[in-house]
Amino acid sequence: MEKGRTYGPSRERNQEAPVSLTRGDDYPIHQTPEPIAFTQGERNFYDRYFFNGYAHEGDRFFSLAFGVYPQLGIADAAFCVVRGGVQTSLHASRWLGLERMDLKVGPIRIEVVEPLVKLHLIVEAPEQGLHADILFEARHFPIEEPRFTRRIGPRVFMDYTRLTQNGRYTGWIELDGKRERVDGHVGTRDRSWGIRPVGAQDSQPATPPALPQFFWLWSPCNFEHGSLFCHTNDDAAGQPWNRRAVFAADGSSEVEQQHFAEARYDIQWRSGTRRAQTATLTLEGAGGESTVSFTPVYAFQMLGLGYTHPKWGHGSLHGQLEIEREDLKLAEADPRLVHHLHVQALSDVVWRTADGRERKGRGVLEQLAIGPHAPSGFAQILDMAP
């Protein structure tokens, strides 16, 4: 071997003699006899990163998402920052080219500094007026949420695993020449992989026809010495098919996490919307009953990260490389439109324990309610709260 020479797969592959080996094949992470470039046969397979971050006070918020869709041959990413009531989103999409360990899409990239502990987020988009250099450092070992498996008739709608983890941030974000530090910000990141609806919709719907229904709440919270997590997926009757509540003290391992025996939400919906005016989470644990109250500050629009976006939906085909900036005044986002239903409400949080103590913190209350949900009074696809 020639001294000093670097060998590796080229981004420009010979189509007549395709190369299937990639950098991932040099790690002991194979799950099938195939090279890492190839997943199972499901075209909706995906692998995704998500981050959000926010200050302990005020309205500063940022978020980043990065998705890989091996069967579609696409990778996409988005970075969002909220300032002065305006949500600025940077969207990017490229051809994947089989190399799943290339964590860069145009101006957005992720560096795994220390797996499950430190990750580095970089944005370099001078033409769109956005730059960022941010380090995420974990507060605890990740939470493994129960496997999400849901079918519509015989067809798999979703089947995935997700880890969730709170952390602290250092670094900066620069928007249109104004740089602000994010030191001291807290937030949540997750990693999920499996099957979800991605890319173009299936041309043939499942039979028999069914009214669309999906109810989702996700509420990771940051307190001074620990993190609280709770989520629920409910069916139309309000029965949970996936729910878990966990507390993770700073520095805790997986076996030191506290799991609650029962959790339930009470939502006061804002009239004319499917957004929470306030919310209360009740937890049953070894120490008795406690309550967590959420007071939303504003609703971050998840379409900025591609969720239900009419153009930048996850796995959409945009060509070899496409980049676009989008600015949205949050006060003008009509909450009745289907692509504005999915939000993360930045919230002030108060946790009142069974012995009367109060912990004040911050978190998000992610909400997506489509179709019927009996406890909320929703009976149709998009009827709103009275």
Coordinates of C-alpha atoms in Angstrom, one line a residue, residues 18-347:
P18 CA -21.4 -0.4 -8.1
V19 CA -19.5 -0.4 -4.8
S20 CA -21.6 -1.4 -1.8
L21 CA -18.8 -1.2 0.9
T22 CA -18.9 1.9 3.0
R23 CA -17.2 3.3 6.1
G24 CA -19.9 1.6 8.3
D25 CA -18.6 -1.8 7.2
D26 CA -15.4 -1.2 9.3
Y27 CA -17.4 -1.2 12.5
P28 CA -18.9 -4.3 14.2
I29 CA -22.5 -3.1 13.8
H30 CA -23.9 -5.4 11.1
Q31 CA -27.4 -6.8 11.7
T32 CA -27.7 -8.9 8.5
P33 CA -25.4 -10.6 6.0
E34 CA -25.6 -7.5 3.8
P35 CA -23.2 -4.5 3.8
I36 CA -24.3 -1.6 6.1
A37 CA -25.5 0.3 3.0
F38 CA -28.4 -2.1 2.6
T39 CA -31.3 -2.3 5.1
Q40 CA -34.3 -4.6 5.1
G41 CA -36.7 -4.4 2.2
E42 CA -39.1 -1.9 3.6
R43 CA -38.9 1.3 1.5
N44 CA -39.9 3.5 4.5
F45 CA -36.9 2.5 6.6
Y46 CA -35.3 5.6 8.1
D47 CA -32.5 6.6 10.6
R48 CA -32.9 10.0 12.3
Y49 CA -31.3 12.5 14.7
F50 CA -33.2 15.3 16.5
F51 CA -32.1 18.1 18.8
N52 CA -33.8 21.0 20.5
G53 CA -32.4 23.6 22.8
Y54 CA -33.7 26.6 24.8
A55 CA -32.8 29.1 27.5
H56 CA -34.1 28.8 31.0
E57 CA -35.9 32.1 30.5
G58 CA -37.2 34.1 27.6
D59 CA -38.1 32.8 24.1
R60 CA -34.8 31.6 22.6
F61 CA -35.1 28.3 20.9
F62 CA -33.3 26.2 18.3
S63 CA -33.7 22.8 16.7
L64 CA -32.0 20.5 14.3
A65 CA -33.0 17.3 12.5
F66 CA -31.0 14.9 10.3
G67 CA -32.5 11.9 8.5
V68 CA -31.2 9.1 6.3
Y69 CA -33.5 7.0 4.1
P70 CA -31.4 4.2 2.7
Q71 CA -34.1 2.6 0.4
L72 CA -34.9 6.0 -1.1
G73 CA -31.3 7.0 -1.5
I74 CA -31.8 10.3 0.2
A75 CA -30.5 12.2 3.2
D76 CA -32.0 15.5 4.5
A77 CA -31.5 17.9 7.3
A78 CA -32.9 21.1 8.8
F79 CA -31.9 23.7 11.3
C80 CA -34.2 26.2 12.9
V81 CA -33.8 29.2 15.2
V82 CA -36.5 31.4 16.8
R83 CA -35.8 35.1 17.4
G84 CA -38.3 37.9 17.9
G85 CA -41.3 35.7 17.1
V86 CA -39.8 34.6 13.7
Q87 CA -38.9 31.0 13.1
T88 CA -36.1 30.8 10.5
S89 CA -35.6 27.3 9.0
L90 CA -32.8 26.1 6.8
H91 CA -33.7 23.0 4.7
A92 CA -31.3 20.8 2.9
S93 CA -31.6 17.6 0.9
R94 CA -29.1 15.5 -1.1
W95 CA -28.7 12.1 -2.8
L96 CA -27.4 9.6 -0.2
G97 CA -25.1 7.7 -2.4
L98 CA -25.1 4.6 -0.1
E99 CA -22.7 6.2 2.4
R100 CA -24.8 6.3 5.6
M101 CA -22.0 7.5 7.9
D102 CA -21.5 10.8 6.0
L103 CA -23.5 13.0 8.5
K104 CA -23.5 16.1 6.3
V105 CA -26.2 17.5 4.0
G106 CA -25.1 20.7 2.4
P107 CA -24.4 23.3 5.1
I108 CA -25.6 21.1 8.0
R109 CA -23.5 18.4 9.6
I110 CA -23.3 16.3 12.8
E111 CA -20.1 15.0 14.4
V112 CA -20.4 12.2 17.0
V113 CA -17.7 13.2 19.4
E114 CA -18.4 10.5 22.1
P115 CA -21.3 8.2 21.4
L116 CA -24.3 8.7 23.8
V117 CA -22.4 11.6 25.5
K118 CA -21.2 14.4 23.2
L119 CA -22.4 15.5 19.7
H120 CA -21.3 18.4 17.7
L121 CA -23.7 20.4 15.5
I122 CA -22.3 22.6 12.7
V123 CA -24.1 24.9 10.3
E124 CA -22.2 26.9 7.6
A125 CA -24.7 28.6 5.2
P126 CA -23.4 32.1 4.4
E127 CA -25.7 32.5 1.4
Q128 CA -28.7 31.9 3.7
G129 CA -27.3 34.0 6.6
L130 CA -27.0 31.1 9.0
H131 CA -24.0 29.8 11.0
A132 CA -23.9 27.7 14.1
D133 CA -21.3 25.8 16.2
I134 CA -23.0 23.9 19.1
L135 CA -21.9 21.1 21.4
F136 CA -24.4 18.9 23.1
E137 CA -23.3 17.2 26.4
A138 CA -25.6 14.6 27.9
R139 CA -27.0 14.8 31.4
H140 CA -27.6 11.1 31.9
F141 CA -27.7 7.8 30.1
P142 CA -30.4 7.8 27.3
I143 CA -33.9 6.6 27.9
E144 CA -35.0 3.8 25.7
E145 CA -38.7 4.3 24.8
P146 CA -40.9 1.3 24.2
R147 CA -40.8 0.1 20.6
F148 CA -43.4 1.9 18.5
T149 CA -45.3 -0.6 16.4
R150 CA -48.6 0.4 14.7
R151 CA -50.5 -1.1 11.7
I152 CA -53.3 0.2 9.5
G153 CA -55.1 -3.1 8.7
P154 CA -52.3 -5.4 7.4
R155 CA -49.9 -2.6 6.5
V156 CA -47.1 -1.4 8.8
F157 CA -47.6 2.3 9.5
M158 CA -44.7 2.6 11.9
D159 CA -42.3 0.2 13.6
Y160 CA -39.3 1.9 15.3
T161 CA -37.1 2.3 18.3
R162 CA -36.1 5.6 19.9
L163 CA -33.6 6.8 22.5
T164 CA -34.2 10.1 24.2
Q165 CA -31.7 12.1 26.3
N166 CA -31.5 15.6 27.8
G167 CA -28.4 17.6 27.8
R168 CA -26.7 21.0 28.1
Y169 CA -25.3 23.1 25.2
T170 CA -22.4 25.4 24.6
G171 CA -21.5 27.4 21.5
W172 CA -23.2 30.0 19.3
I173 CA -25.7 30.7 16.6
E174 CA -25.4 33.5 14.0
L175 CA -28.4 34.7 12.1
D176 CA -28.1 37.5 9.6
G177 CA -24.8 38.7 11.1
K178 CA -26.0 38.7 14.7
R179 CA -24.3 36.1 16.9
E180 CA -25.7 34.8 20.2
R181 CA -24.2 32.3 22.6
V182 CA -26.2 29.2 23.7
D183 CA -24.0 28.5 26.7
G184 CA -26.3 27.3 29.5
H185 CA -29.1 26.3 27.2
V186 CA -30.7 22.9 27.9
G187 CA -32.8 20.7 25.7
T188 CA -33.4 17.2 24.4
R189 CA -32.0 15.0 21.6
D190 CA -33.3 11.8 20.3
R191 CA -32.2 9.0 17.9
S192 CA -34.8 6.9 16.2
W193 CA -34.6 4.2 13.5
G194 CA -37.1 1.9 11.8
I195 CA -40.2 2.4 9.7
R196 CA -42.3 5.6 9.4
P197 CA -44.1 7.1 6.4
V198 CA -41.4 8.9 4.4
G199 CA -41.0 10.2 0.9
A200 CA -43.9 10.1 -1.6
Q201 CA -47.2 8.7 -0.4
D202 CA -48.2 5.2 -1.4
S203 CA -50.4 5.4 -4.5
Q204 CA -52.7 2.6 -3.3
P205 CA -54.3 3.2 0.1
A206 CA -54.8 0.4 2.6
T207 CA -58.2 -1.4 2.7
P208 CA -60.7 -1.2 4.2
P209 CA -60.7 2.6 4.3
A210 CA -60.2 4.1 7.8
L211 CA -60.5 7.6 9.2
P212 CA -56.9 8.9 9.8
Q213 CA -56.1 8.9 13.5
F214 CA -52.9 9.8 15.4
F215 CA -52.7 11.3 18.9
W216 CA -49.2 12.1 20.2
L217 CA -47.9 14.0 23.3
W218 CA -44.2 14.1 24.2
S219 CA -43.0 16.2 27.1
P220 CA -39.3 16.1 28.0
C221 CA -38.5 18.5 30.8
N222 CA -35.2 19.9 32.3
F223 CA -35.0 20.6 36.0
E224 CA -31.9 21.7 38.0
H225 CA -30.7 18.2 39.0
G226 CA -32.5 15.9 36.6
S227 CA -34.7 15.2 33.7
L228 CA -38.3 14.1 33.4
F229 CA -39.7 12.3 30.3
C230 CA -43.3 11.3 29.5
H231 CA -45.0 10.5 26.2
T232 CA -48.2 8.9 25.0
N233 CA -49.7 7.6 21.8
D234 CA -53.4 7.2 22.2
D235 CA -56.0 5.5 20.0
A236 CA -59.4 7.1 19.1
A237 CA -60.9 6.0 22.4
G238 CA -58.1 7.6 24.4
Q239 CA -56.4 4.3 25.3
P240 CA -52.6 4.5 25.2
W241 CA -50.9 2.0 22.9
N242 CA -47.4 3.4 23.8
R243 CA -46.8 5.4 27.0
R244 CA -43.9 5.8 29.4
A245 CA -42.8 8.2 32.2
V246 CA -39.2 8.2 33.5
F247 CA -37.1 10.5 35.7
A248 CA -33.3 10.5 35.2
A249 CA -31.1 12.3 37.7
D250 CA -28.0 14.0 36.4
G251 CA -25.3 11.4 35.8
S252 CA -27.6 8.4 36.3
S253 CA -27.1 5.1 34.5
E254 CA -29.9 3.1 32.8
V255 CA -30.5 1.0 36.0
E256 CA -30.8 4.1 38.1
Q257 CA -33.6 5.7 36.2
Q258 CA -37.0 5.9 38.0
H259 CA -39.9 4.6 36.1
F260 CA -43.4 5.6 37.0
A261 CA -46.2 3.0 37.4
E262 CA -48.8 5.2 35.8
A263 CA -49.0 8.5 33.9
R264 CA -52.0 10.5 32.6
Y265 CA -52.5 13.8 30.9
D266 CA -55.2 16.4 31.3
I267 CA -55.2 18.9 28.4
Q268 CA -57.1 22.2 28.3
W269 CA -57.3 22.9 24.5
R270 CA -57.3 26.4 23.2
S271 CA -60.7 27.2 21.6
G272 CA -60.7 26.8 17.8
T273 CA -57.5 24.8 17.7
R274 CA -55.9 21.5 18.6
R275 CA -53.2 23.1 20.7
A276 CA -52.9 23.0 24.5
Q277 CA -53.7 26.1 26.4
T278 CA -52.4 24.4 29.5
A279 CA -51.6 20.8 30.4
T280 CA -51.2 18.7 33.6
L281 CA -49.4 15.4 33.8
T282 CA -50.2 13.2 36.8
L283 CA -47.6 10.6 37.8
E284 CA -48.0 7.6 40.1
G285 CA -44.8 6.3 41.7
A286 CA -43.3 4.7 44.8
G287 CA -43.4 8.1 46.5
G288 CA -47.1 8.7 45.8
E289 CA -48.9 11.0 43.3
S290 CA -47.3 14.0 41.8
T291 CA -48.4 16.5 39.2
V292 CA -46.5 18.4 36.4
S293 CA -48.1 21.5 35.0
F294 CA -47.1 23.0 31.6
T295 CA -47.7 26.6 30.7
P296 CA -46.8 27.1 27.0
V297 CA -44.8 30.2 26.0
Y298 CA -45.3 29.7 22.2
A299 CA -45.6 26.9 19.7
F300 CA -42.5 26.0 17.6
Q301 CA -43.7 24.7 14.2
M302 CA -42.3 21.2 13.6
L303 CA -42.7 21.7 9.8
G304 CA -39.5 23.8 10.0
L305 CA -37.8 20.4 10.6
G306 CA -39.7 18.7 7.8
Y307 CA -42.6 17.2 9.8
T308 CA -45.7 17.4 7.6
H309 CA -44.1 20.1 5.5
P310 CA -45.8 20.4 2.1
K311 CA -42.5 20.7 0.3
W312 CA -39.7 19.6 2.6
G313 CA -41.4 16.5 4.1
H314 CA -38.9 13.8 5.2
G315 CA -37.4 11.8 2.4
S316 CA -38.8 14.0 -0.3
L317 CA -36.8 14.0 -3.6
H318 CA -35.2 17.4 -4.4
G319 CA -32.4 16.4 -6.7
Q320 CA -28.6 15.9 -6.1
L321 CA -28.5 18.9 -3.6
E322 CA -31.0 21.6 -2.7
I323 CA -30.9 24.2 0.0
E324 CA -33.6 26.7 1.0
R325 CA -34.2 29.2 3.8
E326 CA -37.7 29.8 5.1
D327 CA -38.9 32.5 7.5
L328 CA -42.3 32.2 9.3
K329 CA -43.9 34.6 11.7
L330 CA -45.2 32.3 14.4
A331 CA -48.2 34.5 15.2
E332 CA -49.3 34.2 11.6
A333 CA -49.2 30.3 11.5
D334 CA -52.9 29.3 11.2
P335 CA -53.3 26.5 13.8
R336 CA -56.2 25.0 11.8
L337 CA -54.0 24.0 8.8
V338 CA -52.9 20.4 8.8
H339 CA -49.3 21.2 8.3
H340 CA -49.4 23.5 11.4
L341 CA -50.9 20.9 13.7
H342 CA -47.6 19.4 14.8
V343 CA -45.9 21.7 17.3
Q344 CA -43.5 21.7 20.2
A345 CA -44.8 24.3 22.8
L346 CA -41.8 25.7 24.7
S347 CA -43.2 25.6 28.2

